[in-house]
C-alpha atoms as one frame of an Amber mdcrd trajectory, in Angstrom:
protein
 -84.350  19.986 -17.840 -88.013  20.828 -17.445 -89.528  18.233 -19.719 -90.851
  14.685 -19.832 -88.701  11.954 -18.262 -88.103  10.367 -21.686 -86.772  13.543
 -23.327 -84.681  14.305 -20.256 -83.165  10.837 -20.389 -82.403  11.147 -24.112
 -80.605  14.453 -23.612 -78.686  13.195 -20.569 -77.624  10.084 -22.492 -76.260
  12.158 -25.352 -74.397  14.510 -23.015 -73.026  11.570 -21.040 -71.615  10.018
 -24.221 -69.784  13.253 -25.031 -68.441  13.584 -21.489 -67.225   9.978 -21.452
 -65.581  10.408 -24.847 -63.178  13.042 -23.520 -62.679  11.507 -20.072 -64.912
  13.856 -18.054 -67.405  12.860 -15.360 -71.023  13.945 -15.606 -73.198  14.705
 -12.590 -76.912  15.180 -13.309 -78.514  17.745 -10.997 -82.196  18.796 -11.012
 -82.741  22.526 -11.308 -84.072  22.988  -7.734 -80.980  21.284  -6.335 -78.726
  23.435  -8.536 -80.361  26.642  -7.374 -80.176  25.525  -3.739 -76.450  24.889
  -4.103 -75.976  28.212  -5.879 -77.705  30.047  -3.006 -75.418  28.368  -0.490
 -78.073  26.060   0.900 -76.218  22.984  -0.241 -72.550  22.885  -1.125 -71.455
  20.998  -4.214 -68.954  18.176  -3.497 -66.572  19.548  -6.078 -66.738  22.714
  -8.202 -67.670  21.760 -11.770 -65.500  22.694 -14.722 -68.535  23.336 -16.927
 -72.289  23.512 -16.361 -74.548  22.230 -19.143 -78.061  23.660 -18.830 -80.679
  21.379 -20.371 -83.495  23.029 -22.294 -86.823  21.325 -22.939 -88.325  21.440
 -26.452 -89.764  24.892 -26.975 -87.940  26.384 -23.993 -85.988  29.480 -25.007
 -84.797  30.845 -21.668 -81.037  30.609 -21.565 -78.879  29.283 -18.720 -79.323
  30.893 -15.339 -76.263  32.429 -13.717 -75.805  31.317 -10.114 -76.408  34.264
  -7.751 -73.228  33.856  -5.721 -70.769  31.505  -4.107 -71.134  29.667  -0.825
 -69.916  31.458   2.301 -69.090  34.653   0.438 -65.720  33.323  -0.694 -64.599
  34.522  -4.074 -64.088  31.837  -6.682 -64.448  31.843 -10.454 -67.835  30.588
 -11.587 -67.835  27.795 -14.166 -69.091  28.629 -17.652 -72.692  27.644 -18.403
 -73.766  26.328 -21.820 -77.283  25.481 -22.942 -77.902  22.107 -24.576 -81.076
  20.720 -26.114 -82.265  18.000 -28.447 -82.447  18.452 -32.216 -85.724  19.761
 -33.545 -86.299  22.096 -30.615 -86.584  25.861 -30.773 -83.667  27.142 -28.733
 -81.500  30.237 -28.250 -78.890  30.759 -30.981 -76.009  29.942 -28.632 -77.508
  26.628 -27.482 -75.968  23.350 -28.691 -78.507  21.066 -30.362 -77.618  17.396
 -29.898 -76.745  15.011 -31.435 -76.105  17.061 -34.604 -73.573  19.216 -32.711
 -72.150  16.530 -30.435 -68.718  16.938 -32.000 -68.708  20.612 -31.029 -69.731
  19.741 -27.470 -66.922  17.168 -27.277 -64.350  19.712 -28.377 -65.710  22.179
 -25.834 -65.459  19.567 -23.089 -61.962  18.561 -24.195 -60.759  22.143 -23.740
 -62.414  22.566 -20.334 -60.613  21.741 -17.128 -61.304  22.390 -13.451 -59.755
  25.389 -11.700 -56.250  24.925 -10.261 -55.685  21.800 -12.363 -52.791  21.128
 -14.669 -53.360  22.112 -18.308 -54.263  19.124 -20.450 -51.415  17.707 -22.466
 -51.992  17.576 -26.194 -50.262  15.297 -28.552 -47.685  15.784 -31.237 -48.070
  15.010 -34.907 -45.677  14.461 -37.808 -46.081  13.676 -41.479 -43.800  11.001
 -42.958 -42.906  10.900 -46.655 -40.955   8.016 -48.212 -38.394   8.404 -50.974
 -37.680   4.817 -51.918 -38.829   1.922 -54.093 -42.340   0.508 -54.150 -45.851
   1.887 -54.523 -45.601   3.994 -51.378 -41.821   4.398 -51.383 -41.206   2.136
 -48.378 -40.760  -1.283 -49.963 -37.401  -1.827 -48.219 -38.596  -0.592 -44.787
 -42.362  -1.287 -44.577 -42.421  -1.251 -40.763 -40.787   2.142 -40.203 -43.956
   4.265 -39.974 -45.497   1.666 -37.677 -42.354   1.847 -35.530 -42.436   5.637
 -35.279 -46.070   5.579 -34.101 -45.232   2.956 -31.472 -41.882   4.302 -30.285
 -42.854   7.961 -30.126 -46.303   7.439 -28.614 -45.929   4.306 -26.534 -47.816
   0.998 -26.757 -51.450   1.648 -27.569 -50.955   5.416 -27.425 -49.612   6.189
 -30.895 -51.823   6.581 -33.976 -50.742   5.698 -37.510 -52.810   7.242 -40.309
 -52.621   6.198 -43.953 -53.154   9.513 -45.735 -53.207   7.695 -49.076 -56.777
   6.649 -48.346 -58.387   3.215 -48.082 -56.590   1.964 -51.198 -53.127   2.854
 -49.905 -50.638   0.018 -49.672 -50.031   0.811 -45.986 -53.682   0.064 -45.199
 -53.581  -3.089 -47.314 -50.465  -4.235 -45.484 -51.962  -3.653 -42.049 -55.260
  -5.245 -43.052 -53.366  -8.409 -43.913 -51.471  -8.363 -40.627 -54.328  -7.471
 -38.284 -57.853  -8.189 -39.558 -60.393  -5.833 -37.968 -62.586  -7.011 -35.116
 -66.201  -6.159 -34.459 -67.069  -2.494 -33.873 -63.871  -1.168 -35.442 -64.110
   2.232 -37.086 -63.205   2.292 -40.765 -62.853   5.129 -43.223 -66.591   4.902
 -43.869 -67.409   4.537 -40.185 -65.666   7.826 -39.386 -68.493   9.647 -41.152
 -71.104   8.065 -38.897 -69.322   8.395 -35.566 -70.630  11.498 -33.754 -68.183
  11.530 -30.826 -64.391  12.008 -31.164 -61.791  11.665 -28.448 -60.956   8.483
 -26.505 -64.249   6.909 -27.570 -63.052   7.092 -31.169 -59.617   5.773 -30.242
 -61.059   2.709 -28.547 -62.854   1.750 -31.769 -59.879   2.093 -34.084 -58.233
  -1.201 -35.087 -54.994  -2.108 -33.345 -51.864  -3.727 -34.714 -49.194  -4.782
 -32.241 -49.616  -1.853 -29.870 -50.341   0.712 -32.602 -53.770   2.161 -33.314
 -54.308   2.941 -36.974 -56.969   4.332 -39.275 -57.845   3.178 -42.780 -58.469
  -0.570 -42.842 -61.585  -0.810 -45.007 -61.353  -1.677 -48.685 -64.179   0.660
 -49.655 -63.440   3.467 -52.084 -65.778   5.891 -50.314 -63.487   8.032 -48.183
 -65.257  11.366 -48.619 -67.270  13.031 -45.912 -66.885  15.309 -42.904 -63.782
  13.449 -41.711 -61.931  13.871 -44.987 -59.645  16.777 -44.174 -58.276  18.341
 -41.009 -60.853  17.027 -38.532 -59.125  13.688 -37.991 -55.782  15.394 -37.357
 -57.367  17.722 -34.806 -59.037  14.815 -33.031 -55.818  12.792 -33.123 -53.636
  15.432 -31.436 -56.259  15.814 -28.711 -56.425  12.057 -28.123 -53.027  10.476
 -28.844 -49.585  11.457 -27.514 -48.205  10.938 -31.023 -49.836  10.825 -34.464
 -47.829   9.688 -37.491 -49.400  10.567 -40.835 -47.948   8.464 -43.662 -48.320
  10.158 -47.071 -46.269   7.602 -49.009 -44.549   9.244 -51.982 -47.023  12.130
 -52.193 -44.684  15.107 -51.834 -47.448  17.619 -52.605 -49.501  16.303 -49.704
 -46.399  16.354 -47.507 -45.774  20.017 -48.357 -49.407  20.844 -47.648 -49.209
  19.252 -44.200 -45.898  21.014 -43.512 -47.416  24.370 -44.437 -50.196  23.668
 -41.936 -47.585  23.338 -39.207 -46.931  19.607 -38.998 -43.385  18.395 -38.512
 -41.992  16.737 -41.643 -39.939  13.531 -41.631 -38.380  12.382 -44.908 -37.229
   8.756 -45.225 -34.773   8.048 -48.047 -32.112   5.525 -49.035 -30.877   7.700
 -51.911 -28.570  10.020 -50.001 -29.027  13.393 -48.310 -29.577  15.292 -51.573
 -32.762  13.328 -52.333 -34.174  14.081 -48.919 -33.508  17.786 -49.225 -36.048
  18.127 -52.037 -38.543  18.740 -49.233 -38.238  21.082 -46.225 -37.537  18.167
 -43.894 -37.338  18.773 -40.173 -35.715  15.364 -39.796 -34.040  13.348 -42.543
 -34.183   9.607 -41.889 -31.280   8.137 -43.869 -32.156   4.499 -44.416 -29.101
   2.265 -44.719 -29.636  -0.622 -47.177 -28.990  -4.199 -46.111 -25.731  -4.454
 -48.063 -22.555  -2.998 -46.613 -22.061   0.606 -47.758 -19.166   1.302 -50.098
 -16.085   3.068 -48.821 -16.163   6.800 -49.276 -14.739   9.871 -47.704 -16.211
  10.626 -44.311 -16.058   9.407 -40.729 -15.474   5.823 -39.670 -18.153   3.762
 -37.914 -15.992   1.951 -35.363 -18.641  -0.658 -34.556 -18.934  -1.894 -38.137
 -15.456  -1.105 -39.417 -16.892   0.593 -42.497 -16.675   4.161 -43.673 -19.994
   6.047 -43.971 -20.713   9.343 -45.655 -20.888  12.231 -43.238 -24.465  12.877
 -42.132 -25.989  16.352 -42.430 -27.299  18.134 -39.362 -30.824  16.972 -38.507
 -30.393  13.503 -40.011 -30.937  10.191 -38.256 -29.511   6.923 -39.518 -31.985
   4.042 -39.758 -31.088   0.422 -40.482 -33.479  -0.899 -43.130 -32.942  -4.465
 -41.918 -34.644  -3.563 -38.622 -37.874  -2.668 -40.401 -37.898  -4.754 -43.602
 -39.893  -7.634 -42.117 -43.406  -8.530 -43.195 -44.935  -9.440 -39.832 -45.938
  -7.607 -36.678 -43.814 -10.034 -34.709 -40.642  -8.955 -36.526 -41.499  -5.272
 -36.084 -42.236  -5.817 -32.399 -38.870  -7.516 -31.915 -37.120  -4.628 -33.626
 -38.978  -2.084 -31.493 -37.534  -3.641 -28.338 -33.932  -3.200 -29.442 -31.740
  -0.433 -28.158 -31.354   0.928 -31.699 -35.112   1.501 -31.883 -35.185   3.431
 -28.616 -32.263   5.534 -29.820 -34.151   6.201 -33.062 -37.156   7.559 -31.155
 -34.963   9.691 -28.895 -33.009  11.134 -31.822 -36.147  12.006 -33.790 -37.718
  13.660 -30.755 -34.544  15.597 -29.981 -34.119  16.889 -33.531 -37.733  17.985
 -33.735 -37.319  19.905 -30.494 -34.132  21.530 -31.762 -35.828  22.463 -35.018
 -38.477  24.316 -33.027 -41.349  22.446 -34.676 -42.572  20.861 -31.460 -43.208
  22.255 -28.014 -43.391  19.784 -25.182 -47.010  18.928 -24.402 -48.373  21.342
 -26.986 -49.676  20.900 -30.547 -47.504  21.458 -33.580 -48.220  24.862 -35.105
 -46.794  27.861 -36.883 -43.696  26.487 -38.610 -42.265  28.544 -41.451 -40.899
  26.704 -44.466 -37.173  26.974 -45.003
């Protein structure tokens, strides 16, 4: 960047924050050194995945294309993107930072070196509850937490309360895990310029689960109110569980956008089929089920109603506790691991999820 040392440092600092947020490494190279390497006078230690060309304030010349590769060997040249500080006159295709830092982060997140494995993107599912209580999960309050933990892994699954900051899920988690300093709240999401792992590290944690929505403020509007947080989540977390409570309209909206739909109900298969569920989680109440026609559960010696295809039986008693300790104990049981495997298998069979790829393009049944 041909400018004063202060402006160069400010631009490099902003670019470095974006690179660190998505797990990339940044190497700062003066223009003479870059041109020498491009002419074959000095070989780069490793071909870059992306070249960011810093523009000084008032500089309008776009990025320079390197004149060739070293030794005459053919290799694809990395893309070159111009970046500059806000308030500077720049070419239309240049990224002005920090106002467009989010766009730079997304560009970096989609960029990978040649001959490298494609980046794995996470999966996402929306969970709707059809049961008693304000959010429909009074008898199994830890189930959404469990799905985020079991499907994503400790510290790698994200639980989102789509009901907003006043949702009972957020209130429950606030009581269990008070936020620490520098946590990102609903309000803080508006002020955070950089998504990706940097965002994840500032979300509050609860027993191995990252979650979003702990503040008690009513102000949840802003640029992160919508699809942005889902897009960031699937690029950052192996699994994102979006809890919509009883809001069936919101569940349908998310399903139409391509998210897998999980319906939790203790009212029988017919109640769960009111929505186009990809997986029906049939929650068994604490009391012993009454005898009815169907197949016999040999382990319990009771007769259960036959389960429809795509359903998974869930024991409410495993997730009816009120503490993270009880949920953590339940998550270590074999029944919990089977639950995660069954959900994952049924989503794969339903065609709503492709391994290592985002959820997209599902048609409603």
